[in-house]
Amino acid sequence: MNTLFGEKKAEAKKIVFTSVEQYPEAPISLGTTLSNFTGDWRTFIPVVNEEKCVKCYICWKFCPEPAIYIKPDGYVAVDYDYCKGCGICANECPTNAITMEKEEK
Amino acid sequence: MEYKPIRKVVSGNYAAAYAVKHARVQVVAAYPITPQTSIIEKIAEFIANGEVENLQYVPVESEHSAMAATIGASATGARAFTATSAQGLALMHEMLHWASGARLPIVMVDVNRAMAPPWSVWDDQTDSLAQRDTGWMQFYAENNQEVYDGVLMAFKIAETVNVPAMVVESAFILSHTYDVVEMIPQELVDEFLPLRKPLYDLADFEREPFSVGALATPADYYEFRYKLAKAHEEAKEVIRKVGQEFGERFGRDYSQMIETYRTEDADFVFMGMGSLMGTVKQAVDLLREEGYKVGAAKVRWFRPFPKEELYELARNVDGIAVLDRNYSFGMEGILFTEAKGALYNTDAKPLMKNYIVGLGGRDFTVNDVRKIAENMKAIIEKGELDVEVEWYHLKR
Ligand code: SF4
Ligand code: SF4
C-alpha cells in the first residue's frame, strides 16, 4: 500500500500558472487542495475487496475528491490522505466490492 | 430546405416553451412561480404527450435547487434550461454565480415581475437588473416573437462563449398575452443550433476525472475573473454575428445590440428595454406625423452592455430620454446609470434625463410618450435639465 501511495504522490504536482493564457477557461482541477489532507475528517474508511472488483471504475469516476486511483495492475486503490469517507464509492460500486468500515485512530 | 414559418397564436410563455422544445433542450429543472408557471406547464405537457425526445424534467423544491440542478445537468454537457420570476430569481442569486463562474451555457427565461413588498405579480425590471453582476448575459424581449427568437439565439451565443444567458420578458404584458409568433421548422432550427459541444465534458469517460468549480487561492482567482470578463467582450461580436445569421436565415435581423428605430435624423430619442419599447415605437410614428424629430433606441442586450452602439447613437442626438421600468434605491434608474457611465469618457454629451415609468405594472401608454416628448423638447430648447430623475406617474 505505502509504495503505491508513493507513486501516486510523485505524479501529483501543484500546478503553477505564470500567464493568463495557461489557465483553463473554467476553474477545473487546479491542484490547489493537494496540500490540504482532507482525509483527516474521516470516521469510516472504504476498503476495496479485489476478489469482487470487476474494474469498471465507477468508483473512480464518482469519488468527489477524487481519492480513488487506478493501480498499474488495473485494480483501484484509495488515497487515504484525501478520502473523506463519504461512502459514495461503496454506494455506487455495482458488485459491492467496497465496504465502509469504522476507522481505528 | 426552404424556410416557411409556422404561424401560431401563443402567449409569451408558450413562445418560450416552444423555443425550448425546438432547441432540443435535454434537461429542464424548474419551480413554478407566477407569472412564469405556464412556461414549465407547457414543457411538462410536451413531455407528457411524447412530443419531445430526450428531455428530462426535474421537479425541485425551490428556485435555488432549480438552478443547482440545471448547473449539474449543464456540467455533464447537456443543454439545460430553467425559468423563473422575481423572488424566485432572487432566491437563485447565489447559484447564478456558480453557473457563470463554471462557464456553463445555461439559458433561463426570467419573466420580469416586481419585487415584494408590497406583494405584486406585475411587470417591473428590477428583478433581472438586480442580477446585473452575476456574469450572466441578459436579453430583453419586446414581444412574443422576440421571446421565441431570443431563446434560440441565446443558446447558440451562450454555447459559443460558454457564458449563461437570461432571456427576459414582461409579466402578463407578454407572458400571458397571445400574439402571432412565426416558428421555425425543426430541421431548420437543428441546422441553426446543432448539438452542444461542451467546453469540458464531464460525461466523457475516456478522460481523467476532474473537479469542477475548484478552489482558487489569491494566486489564481483573479485570472478566472479576467477570463469571464473577456468572454463577455467576445460575446458582443458573437451576438452581432448570430443576430445577423438569424436575419439571413429567418428574416428577422438581430445584429444590432441596440435596435434603433427612426433615429437617423432624430433630435432626441427614447431609450429603454423590453415590452414598453413597442409602445414607444408606435408613439414615435405618431410624433413624427406631428413634426417631432424623434426616434427609439431599444437596448436588446443589457449584458454585455453595447457601449460602442450607444456611443454611435449618442453622438448624433441632442437628447436621450431614458425610460426605466426599474429603480436602484439611493441612485436612479439602472439603465440610466449604465448609459451615462458608458458615455462619460467620450465626446458624446447629449442631455440625458431619466423617467421612472411603469413600476409594478403601471400602465405606460402612447400618450405618456407624447408627454415625455413635450418635456424633452422643452429641455433641449433651454439647453438644461429641469430634474435629472423624474417619477413620471406620481400622483401629485
Ligand atoms: S469514501 Fe468518498 S472520498 Fe473516500 S474514496 Fe470513497 S467516494 Fe472517495
Ligand atoms: S466500482 Fe467496484 S467493481 Fe467497479 S472498479 Fe470500483 S471497486 Fe471495482
Coordinates of C-alpha atoms and ligand atoms in Angstrom, one line a residue:
Chain A
M1 CA 0.0 0.0 0.0
N2 CA 2.6 2.5 1.1
T3 CA 4.7 2.1 -2.1
L4 CA 1.6 2.8 -4.2
F5 CA 0.9 6.0 -2.3
G6 CA 4.5 6.9 -3.0
E7 CA 3.8 6.5 -6.8
K8 CA 0.6 8.5 -6.6
K9 CA 2.2 11.4 -4.8
A10 CA 5.1 11.6 -7.2
E11 CA 2.6 12.1 -10.1
A12 CA 0.5 14.8 -8.4
K13 CA 2.1 18.2 -8.5
K14 CA 0.8 21.6 -7.6
I15 CA 0.0 23.5 -10.9
V16 CA 1.6 26.9 -11.2
F17 CA 0.3 29.2 -13.9
T18 CA 2.6 32.0 -14.9
S19 CA 0.5 33.7 -17.6
V20 CA -3.3 34.2 -18.1
E21 CA -3.2 32.1 -21.3
Q22 CA -2.1 29.0 -19.4
Y23 CA -5.3 28.9 -17.3
P24 CA -8.2 26.6 -18.3
E25 CA -11.3 28.5 -19.5
A26 CA -13.2 27.4 -16.4
P27 CA -11.9 26.7 -12.9
I28 CA -11.4 22.9 -13.1
S29 CA -8.7 20.8 -11.4
L30 CA -6.3 23.4 -10.2
G31 CA -4.4 21.2 -7.8
T32 CA -5.0 23.8 -5.1
T33 CA -6.1 21.3 -2.4
L34 CA -3.1 18.9 -2.8
S35 CA -1.6 20.1 0.5
N36 CA -4.9 20.1 2.3
F37 CA -5.2 16.5 3.6
T38 CA -9.0 16.1 3.7
G39 CA -8.5 12.5 4.9
D40 CA -8.3 13.9 8.4
W41 CA -12.1 14.4 8.5
R42 CA -12.9 10.7 8.2
T43 CA -14.8 8.3 10.5
F44 CA -15.5 5.5 8.1
I45 CA -12.9 4.1 5.7
P46 CA -13.6 2.4 2.3
V47 CA -11.9 -0.9 1.9
V48 CA -11.7 -2.5 -1.6
N49 CA -12.1 -6.2 -2.0
E50 CA -10.2 -7.1 -5.2
E51 CA -11.9 -10.5 -5.4
K52 CA -15.2 -8.8 -6.1
C53 CA -13.8 -5.9 -8.2
V54 CA -14.6 -6.1 -11.9
K55 CA -12.5 -3.0 -12.8
C56 CA -15.5 -1.0 -14.0
Y57 CA -14.0 2.3 -12.5
I58 CA -17.4 3.6 -11.5
C59 CA -16.0 4.3 -8.0
W60 CA -13.1 6.2 -9.6
K61 CA -15.5 8.4 -11.6
F62 CA -17.8 9.1 -8.7
C63 CA -15.4 9.8 -5.9
P64 CA -15.8 13.6 -5.3
E65 CA -12.3 14.3 -4.0
P66 CA -11.0 12.3 -6.1
A67 CA -9.3 9.9 -3.8
I68 CA -9.5 6.7 -5.9
Y69 CA -6.8 5.9 -8.4
I70 CA -6.0 3.1 -10.7
K71 CA -3.0 0.9 -9.8
P72 CA -0.7 -0.5 -12.5
D73 CA -2.4 -3.9 -12.1
G74 CA -5.8 -2.3 -13.0
Y75 CA -7.4 -2.6 -9.6
V76 CA -8.4 0.5 -7.7
A77 CA -6.9 1.9 -4.5
V78 CA -7.9 4.7 -2.2
D79 CA -5.6 7.5 -1.3
Y80 CA -6.4 7.8 2.4
D81 CA -4.7 11.2 2.6
Y82 CA -7.7 12.7 0.7
C83 CA -10.5 10.2 1.1
K84 CA -13.1 11.9 3.4
G85 CA -15.1 8.7 4.0
C86 CA -18.3 9.9 2.3
G87 CA -19.1 6.3 1.1
I88 CA -20.2 7.3 -2.4
C89 CA -17.8 4.8 -3.9
A90 CA -19.2 2.0 -1.8
N91 CA -22.7 3.0 -2.6
E92 CA -22.1 3.2 -6.4
C93 CA -20.0 0.0 -6.7
P94 CA -22.2 -2.4 -8.7
T95 CA -20.5 -5.5 -7.2
N96 CA -20.3 -4.3 -3.6
A97 CA -16.5 -4.7 -3.7
I98 CA -16.2 -1.6 -1.4
T99 CA -17.3 -1.7 2.2
M100 CA -17.2 1.1 4.7
E101 CA -15.5 0.1 7.9
K102 CA -15.1 2.1 11.1
E103 CA -11.6 3.5 11.2
E104 CA -9.4 2.9 14.3
K105 CA -7.5 6.0 15.1
Chain B
M1 CA -35.0 23.2 -47.2
E2 CA -36.8 26.4 -47.9
Y3 CA -37.9 28.5 -44.9
K4 CA -41.6 28.6 -44.4
P5 CA -42.5 29.8 -41.0
I6 CA -45.2 28.0 -38.9
R7 CA -47.5 30.7 -37.5
K8 CA -49.0 30.0 -34.1
V9 CA -51.0 32.2 -31.8
V10 CA -49.3 31.9 -28.4
S11 CA -48.6 33.7 -25.2
G12 CA -45.0 34.8 -24.4
N13 CA -44.7 31.9 -22.1
Y14 CA -45.8 29.4 -24.7
A15 CA -43.4 31.0 -27.2
A16 CA -40.6 30.3 -24.6
A17 CA -41.7 26.7 -24.2
Y18 CA -41.9 26.1 -27.9
A19 CA -38.3 27.5 -28.3
V20 CA -37.1 25.1 -25.6
K21 CA -38.7 22.2 -27.5
H22 CA -37.2 23.4 -30.8
A23 CA -33.8 23.9 -29.2
R24 CA -33.9 20.2 -28.2
V25 CA -33.1 21.1 -24.6
Q26 CA -32.2 17.9 -22.7
V27 CA -32.8 19.0 -19.1
V28 CA -35.3 21.4 -17.5
A29 CA -35.3 21.9 -13.8
A30 CA -37.8 24.4 -12.6
Y31 CA -40.1 25.5 -9.8
P32 CA -43.4 27.2 -10.5
I33 CA -43.8 30.9 -9.7
T34 CA -46.4 33.4 -11.1
P35 CA -46.2 34.5 -13.9
Q36 CA -43.6 32.0 -15.1
T37 CA -45.7 28.9 -14.4
S38 CA -47.2 28.3 -17.8
I39 CA -43.7 28.0 -19.4
I40 CA -42.9 24.9 -17.4
E41 CA -46.5 23.6 -17.6
K42 CA -46.3 23.7 -21.3
I43 CA -42.9 21.9 -21.3
A44 CA -44.4 19.3 -19.0
E45 CA -47.3 18.9 -21.4
F46 CA -44.8 18.3 -24.3
I47 CA -43.2 15.6 -22.3
A48 CA -46.5 14.0 -21.2
N49 CA -47.7 13.9 -24.8
G50 CA -44.5 12.4 -26.0
E51 CA -43.8 15.4 -28.2
V52 CA -40.2 15.7 -27.2
E53 CA -37.4 13.1 -27.1
N54 CA -34.6 13.1 -24.6
L55 CA -36.0 15.8 -22.4
Q56 CA -35.7 15.2 -18.6
Y57 CA -37.9 17.4 -16.3
V58 CA -36.6 17.7 -12.8
P59 CA -39.2 18.8 -10.3
V60 CA -37.4 20.6 -7.5
E61 CA -38.4 22.2 -4.1
S62 CA -37.1 25.7 -4.7
E63 CA -35.6 28.0 -7.2
H64 CA -32.2 27.6 -5.6
S65 CA -32.4 23.9 -6.3
A66 CA -33.8 24.5 -9.8
M67 CA -30.6 26.4 -10.7
A68 CA -28.4 23.9 -8.8
A69 CA -29.9 21.0 -10.8
T70 CA -29.6 23.0 -14.1
I71 CA -25.9 23.6 -13.3
G72 CA -25.3 19.9 -12.6
A73 CA -27.0 19.0 -15.9
S74 CA -25.1 21.6 -17.9
A75 CA -21.8 20.5 -16.3
T76 CA -22.3 17.0 -17.8
G77 CA -22.6 18.5 -21.2
A78 CA -26.4 18.6 -21.5
R79 CA -28.4 21.6 -23.0
A80 CA -30.2 22.9 -19.9
F81 CA -32.9 25.4 -19.3
T82 CA -34.9 26.9 -16.4
A83 CA -37.4 29.7 -16.0
T84 CA -38.3 31.9 -13.0
S85 CA -39.5 35.3 -11.9
A86 CA -38.9 38.0 -9.2
Q87 CA -38.5 36.5 -5.7
G88 CA -37.6 33.2 -7.4
L89 CA -34.8 34.8 -9.3
A90 CA -33.6 36.4 -6.1
L91 CA -33.5 33.0 -4.4
M92 CA -31.4 31.7 -7.3
H93 CA -28.9 34.6 -6.9
E94 CA -26.2 32.6 -5.2
M95 CA -26.3 29.8 -7.8
L96 CA -26.2 32.2 -10.7
H97 CA -22.6 33.0 -9.9
W98 CA -21.8 29.2 -9.9
A99 CA -23.2 28.9 -13.4
S100 CA -21.3 31.8 -14.9
G101 CA -18.1 31.1 -12.9
A102 CA -18.1 27.5 -14.1
R103 CA -18.7 28.8 -17.6
L104 CA -21.9 26.8 -18.2
P105 CA -24.1 28.0 -21.1
I106 CA -27.4 27.6 -19.4
V107 CA -30.4 29.6 -20.8
M108 CA -33.1 30.9 -18.4
V109 CA -36.2 32.8 -19.1
D110 CA -37.0 35.4 -16.4
V111 CA -40.5 36.8 -16.5
N112 CA -39.9 40.3 -15.2
R113 CA -42.0 40.9 -12.2
A114 CA -41.9 43.5 -9.4
M115 CA -40.2 42.6 -6.1
A116 CA -42.3 42.5 -3.0
P117 CA -43.4 44.0 -0.7
P118 CA -45.9 45.3 -1.5
W119 CA -46.7 42.0 -3.0
S120 CA -47.1 42.3 -6.7
V121 CA -47.1 40.0 -9.7
W122 CA -46.9 42.7 -12.4
D123 CA -44.2 43.8 -14.7
D124 CA -41.0 45.5 -13.4
Q125 CA -37.4 45.0 -14.5
T126 CA -35.7 45.4 -11.1
D127 CA -35.6 41.6 -10.5
S128 CA -33.4 40.8 -13.5
L129 CA -31.4 44.0 -13.3
A130 CA -30.5 43.1 -9.7
Q131 CA -28.7 40.1 -11.2
R132 CA -26.5 42.5 -13.3
D133 CA -23.2 41.5 -11.7
T134 CA -23.7 37.7 -11.7
G135 CA -21.8 37.3 -15.0
W136 CA -25.0 36.3 -17.0
M137 CA -25.8 37.8 -20.3
Q138 CA -29.2 39.5 -20.5
F139 CA -31.5 39.8 -23.5
Y140 CA -34.7 41.8 -23.2
A141 CA -37.6 40.8 -25.5
E142 CA -40.1 43.4 -26.8
N143 CA -42.8 40.9 -27.9
N144 CA -43.6 37.2 -28.0
Q145 CA -41.7 36.7 -31.3
E146 CA -38.6 38.0 -29.6
V147 CA -39.1 35.6 -26.7
Y148 CA -39.1 32.7 -29.1
D149 CA -36.2 34.0 -31.2
G150 CA -34.3 35.2 -28.1
V151 CA -34.2 31.7 -26.5
L152 CA -32.9 30.1 -29.7
M153 CA -30.2 32.7 -30.2
A154 CA -29.3 32.7 -26.5
F155 CA -28.4 29.0 -26.7
K156 CA -26.2 29.5 -29.7
I157 CA -24.5 32.5 -28.2
A158 CA -24.1 31.1 -24.7
E159 CA -22.7 27.8 -26.1
T160 CA -20.2 29.7 -28.3
V161 CA -18.7 31.8 -25.5
N162 CA -19.6 29.5 -22.6
V163 CA -21.4 32.1 -20.6
P164 CA -25.0 31.6 -19.4
A165 CA -27.8 33.8 -20.7
M166 CA -31.1 35.2 -19.4
V167 CA -34.0 35.9 -21.8
V168 CA -36.3 38.5 -20.2
E169 CA -39.9 39.0 -20.9
S170 CA -42.6 41.2 -19.2
A171 CA -45.1 39.8 -16.7
F172 CA -48.6 39.4 -18.3
I173 CA -47.9 42.1 -21.0
L174 CA -46.0 39.3 -22.8
S175 CA -46.2 36.2 -20.6
H176 CA -50.0 35.9 -20.7
T177 CA -50.9 37.8 -23.8
Y178 CA -51.5 35.9 -27.1
D179 CA -49.9 37.1 -30.3
V180 CA -48.9 35.6 -33.6
V181 CA -45.4 34.0 -33.5
E182 CA -43.6 32.7 -36.5
M183 CA -41.9 29.5 -35.5
I184 CA -39.2 27.8 -37.4
P185 CA -39.5 24.2 -38.7
Q186 CA -37.5 21.7 -36.6
E187 CA -35.0 20.8 -39.3
L188 CA -34.0 24.4 -39.8
V189 CA -33.6 25.0 -36.0
D190 CA -31.4 22.0 -35.9
E191 CA -29.2 23.5 -38.7
F192 CA -29.0 26.8 -36.9
L193 CA -28.5 25.3 -33.5
P194 CA -26.5 22.0 -33.6
L195 CA -25.9 19.8 -30.6
R196 CA -23.9 21.4 -27.8
K197 CA -20.2 20.8 -27.7
P198 CA -19.2 21.3 -24.1
L199 CA -16.0 23.0 -23.0
Y200 CA -15.2 20.2 -20.6
D201 CA -17.3 17.1 -20.9
L202 CA -18.0 15.5 -17.5
A203 CA -19.6 12.5 -19.2
D204 CA -16.5 11.8 -21.3
F205 CA -15.4 8.6 -19.7
E206 CA -12.2 8.4 -21.7
R207 CA -10.6 11.3 -19.9
E208 CA -9.2 11.7 -16.4
P209 CA -11.8 12.7 -13.8
F210 CA -11.6 16.4 -12.9
S211 CA -13.1 18.7 -10.3
V212 CA -15.5 21.4 -11.3
G213 CA -15.6 24.8 -9.6
A214 CA -12.2 24.1 -7.9
L215 CA -10.8 26.2 -5.1
A216 CA -8.6 29.1 -6.3
T217 CA -6.2 30.9 -3.9
P218 CA -5.4 34.6 -4.3
A219 CA -2.7 33.4 -6.7
D220 CA -5.3 32.2 -9.3
Y221 CA -8.8 33.7 -8.7
Y222 CA -8.0 37.0 -10.4
E223 CA -7.2 35.4 -13.8
F224 CA -10.5 33.5 -13.9
R225 CA -12.4 36.7 -13.4
Y226 CA -10.4 38.2 -16.3
K227 CA -11.3 35.2 -18.5
L228 CA -15.1 35.7 -17.8
A229 CA -14.8 39.4 -18.4
K230 CA -13.0 38.7 -21.7
A231 CA -15.7 36.1 -22.7
H232 CA -18.4 38.9 -22.2
E233 CA -16.3 41.2 -24.5
E234 CA -16.1 38.5 -27.1
A235 CA -19.8 37.7 -26.8
K236 CA -20.6 41.1 -28.3
E237 CA -19.1 40.0 -31.7
V238 CA -20.8 36.6 -31.4
I239 CA -24.2 38.3 -30.6
R240 CA -23.9 40.5 -33.6
K241 CA -22.9 37.6 -35.9
V242 CA -25.6 35.2 -34.6
G243 CA -28.1 38.0 -34.8
Q244 CA -27.2 38.6 -38.4
E245 CA -27.2 34.9 -39.3
F246 CA -30.7 34.7 -37.7
G247 CA -31.8 37.5 -40.0
E248 CA -30.4 35.9 -43.1
R249 CA -31.9 32.5 -42.3
F250 CA -35.3 33.6 -40.9
G251 CA -35.9 37.2 -41.9
R252 CA -35.6 38.9 -38.5
D253 CA -32.3 40.6 -38.0
Y254 CA -30.9 40.9 -34.5
S255 CA -27.4 42.1 -35.4
Q256 CA -27.9 45.4 -33.5
M257 CA -27.5 45.1 -29.8
I258 CA -29.4 48.4 -29.6
E259 CA -32.2 48.3 -32.1
T260 CA -32.5 51.8 -33.5
Y261 CA -35.9 53.0 -34.8
R262 CA -36.1 56.2 -36.9
T263 CA -33.1 57.6 -35.2
E264 CA -31.1 58.7 -38.4
D265 CA -32.2 62.4 -38.2
A266 CA -33.7 62.4 -34.7
D267 CA -33.2 65.4 -32.4
F268 CA -33.7 63.2 -29.4
V269 CA -34.5 59.5 -28.7
F270 CA -36.4 57.4 -26.2
M271 CA -34.2 54.6 -24.8
G272 CA -35.4 51.6 -22.8
M273 CA -35.8 47.9 -22.7
G274 CA -38.4 45.2 -23.2
S275 CA -42.1 45.4 -24.0
L276 CA -42.5 49.1 -23.3
M277 CA -40.4 49.8 -26.4
G278 CA -43.3 48.5 -28.6
T279 CA -45.4 51.4 -27.2
V280 CA -42.6 53.8 -27.8
K281 CA -42.1 52.8 -31.4
Q282 CA -45.8 53.3 -32.1
A283 CA -45.6 56.7 -30.3
V284 CA -42.6 57.7 -32.4
D285 CA -44.6 57.1 -35.6
L286 CA -47.4 59.4 -34.3
L287 CA -45.0 62.0 -33.0
R288 CA -43.2 62.1 -36.4
E289 CA -46.5 62.9 -38.1
E290 CA -46.9 65.7 -35.6
G291 CA -43.5 67.1 -36.5
Y292 CA -41.3 65.8 -33.7
K293 CA -38.0 64.5 -34.9
V294 CA -37.8 61.6 -32.5
G295 CA -36.6 58.0 -32.6
A296 CA -36.4 54.9 -30.4
A297 CA -33.4 53.0 -29.2
K298 CA -34.3 49.6 -27.7
V299 CA -31.5 48.1 -25.7
R300 CA -31.7 44.4 -26.5
W301 CA -28.7 43.2 -24.7
F302 CA -28.0 44.8 -21.3
R303 CA -25.1 42.4 -20.6
P304 CA -22.7 42.5 -22.3
F305 CA -23.5 46.3 -22.5
P306 CA -23.3 47.7 -26.0
K307 CA -21.1 50.7 -25.2
E308 CA -20.0 51.1 -28.9
E309 CA -23.5 51.2 -30.3
L310 CA -24.6 53.6 -27.5
Y311 CA -21.8 56.0 -28.4
E312 CA -22.7 55.9 -32.1
L313 CA -26.3 56.8 -31.2
A314 CA -25.4 59.4 -28.5
R315 CA -23.0 61.4 -30.7
N316 CA -25.8 62.1 -33.2
V317 CA -28.6 63.3 -31.0
D318 CA -29.2 66.3 -28.7
G319 CA -31.0 64.3 -26.0
I320 CA -31.8 60.9 -24.7
A321 CA -34.9 60.2 -22.6
V322 CA -34.0 57.0 -20.7
L323 CA -37.2 55.1 -19.7
D324 CA -36.6 52.9 -16.7
R325 CA -39.1 50.3 -15.6
N326 CA -36.8 49.6 -12.7
Y327 CA -35.0 51.6 -9.9
S328 CA -31.8 51.4 -7.9
F329 CA -32.6 52.9 -4.5
G330 CA -30.2 55.6 -3.4
M331 CA -29.4 56.3 -7.0
E332 CA -31.7 56.3 -10.1
G333 CA -33.0 54.1 -12.9
I334 CA -30.5 51.3 -13.6
L335 CA -30.3 51.7 -17.4
F336 CA -29.8 55.5 -16.9
T337 CA -26.8 55.0 -14.7
E338 CA -25.3 52.5 -17.2
A339 CA -25.8 54.7 -20.2
K340 CA -24.5 57.8 -18.6
G341 CA -21.5 55.9 -17.3
A342 CA -20.7 54.4 -20.6
L343 CA -20.6 57.8 -22.3
Y344 CA -18.6 59.7 -19.6
N345 CA -15.2 59.4 -21.2
T346 CA -16.4 60.1 -24.8
D347 CA -17.1 63.3 -26.6
A348 CA -20.8 62.4 -26.9
K349 CA -22.7 64.6 -24.5
P350 CA -26.4 64.6 -25.2
L351 CA -28.8 65.9 -22.5
M352 CA -29.9 62.8 -20.7
K353 CA -33.0 62.6 -18.5
N354 CA -34.3 59.6 -16.6
Y355 CA -38.0 58.9 -16.5
I356 CA -39.1 56.2 -14.0
V357 CA -42.1 54.5 -15.6
G358 CA -44.4 51.5 -15.3
L359 CA -43.1 50.2 -12.0
G360 CA -45.2 47.2 -10.7
G361 CA -47.2 47.0 -13.9
R362 CA -48.4 50.7 -14.0
D363 CA -49.8 51.3 -17.5
F364 CA -47.5 53.1 -19.9
T365 CA -49.2 54.4 -23.0
V366 CA -48.5 56.2 -26.2
N367 CA -49.9 59.3 -24.6
D368 CA -47.3 59.1 -21.8
V369 CA -44.6 59.0 -24.5
R370 CA -46.1 62.2 -26.0
K371 CA -46.0 64.0 -22.7
I372 CA -42.4 62.9 -22.2
A373 CA -41.6 64.2 -25.7
E374 CA -43.0 67.6 -24.9
N375 CA -40.9 67.7 -21.8
M376 CA -37.7 66.6 -23.6
K377 CA -38.3 69.2 -26.3
A378 CA -38.6 72.0 -23.8
I379 CA -35.4 70.8 -22.0
I380 CA -33.4 70.7 -25.2
E381 CA -34.6 74.1 -26.3
K382 CA -33.5 75.5 -22.9
G383 CA -30.3 73.5 -23.0
E384 CA -30.5 72.3 -19.4
L385 CA -32.4 69.7 -17.4
D386 CA -35.3 70.5 -15.1
V387 CA -34.7 67.5 -12.9
E388 CA -32.4 64.6 -13.7
V389 CA -34.7 61.8 -12.5
E390 CA -38.5 62.2 -12.8
W391 CA -41.0 59.8 -11.2
Y392 CA -43.3 60.2 -14.1
H393 CA -46.6 58.6 -12.8
L394 CA -46.5 60.1 -9.3
K395 CA -50.0 61.2 -8.1
R396 CA -49.5 64.8 -7.1
Ligands
SF4_1 S1 -15.3 7.3 0.6 FE1 -15.8 9.1 -0.6 S2 -13.9 10.2 -0.6 FE2 -13.4 8.1 0.1 S3 -12.8 7.1 -1.8 FE3 -15.0 6.7 -1.5 S4 -16.0 8.2 -2.7 FE4 -13.9 8.9 -2.4
SF4_2 S1 -16.9 0.3 -8.7 FE1 -16.5 -1.6 -7.6 S2 -16.1 -3.0 -9.2 FE2 -16.0 -1.0 -10.2 S3 -13.8 -0.6 -10.1 FE3 -14.7 0.3 -8.3 S4 -14.4 -1.3 -6.7 FE4 -14.1 -2.3 -8.7

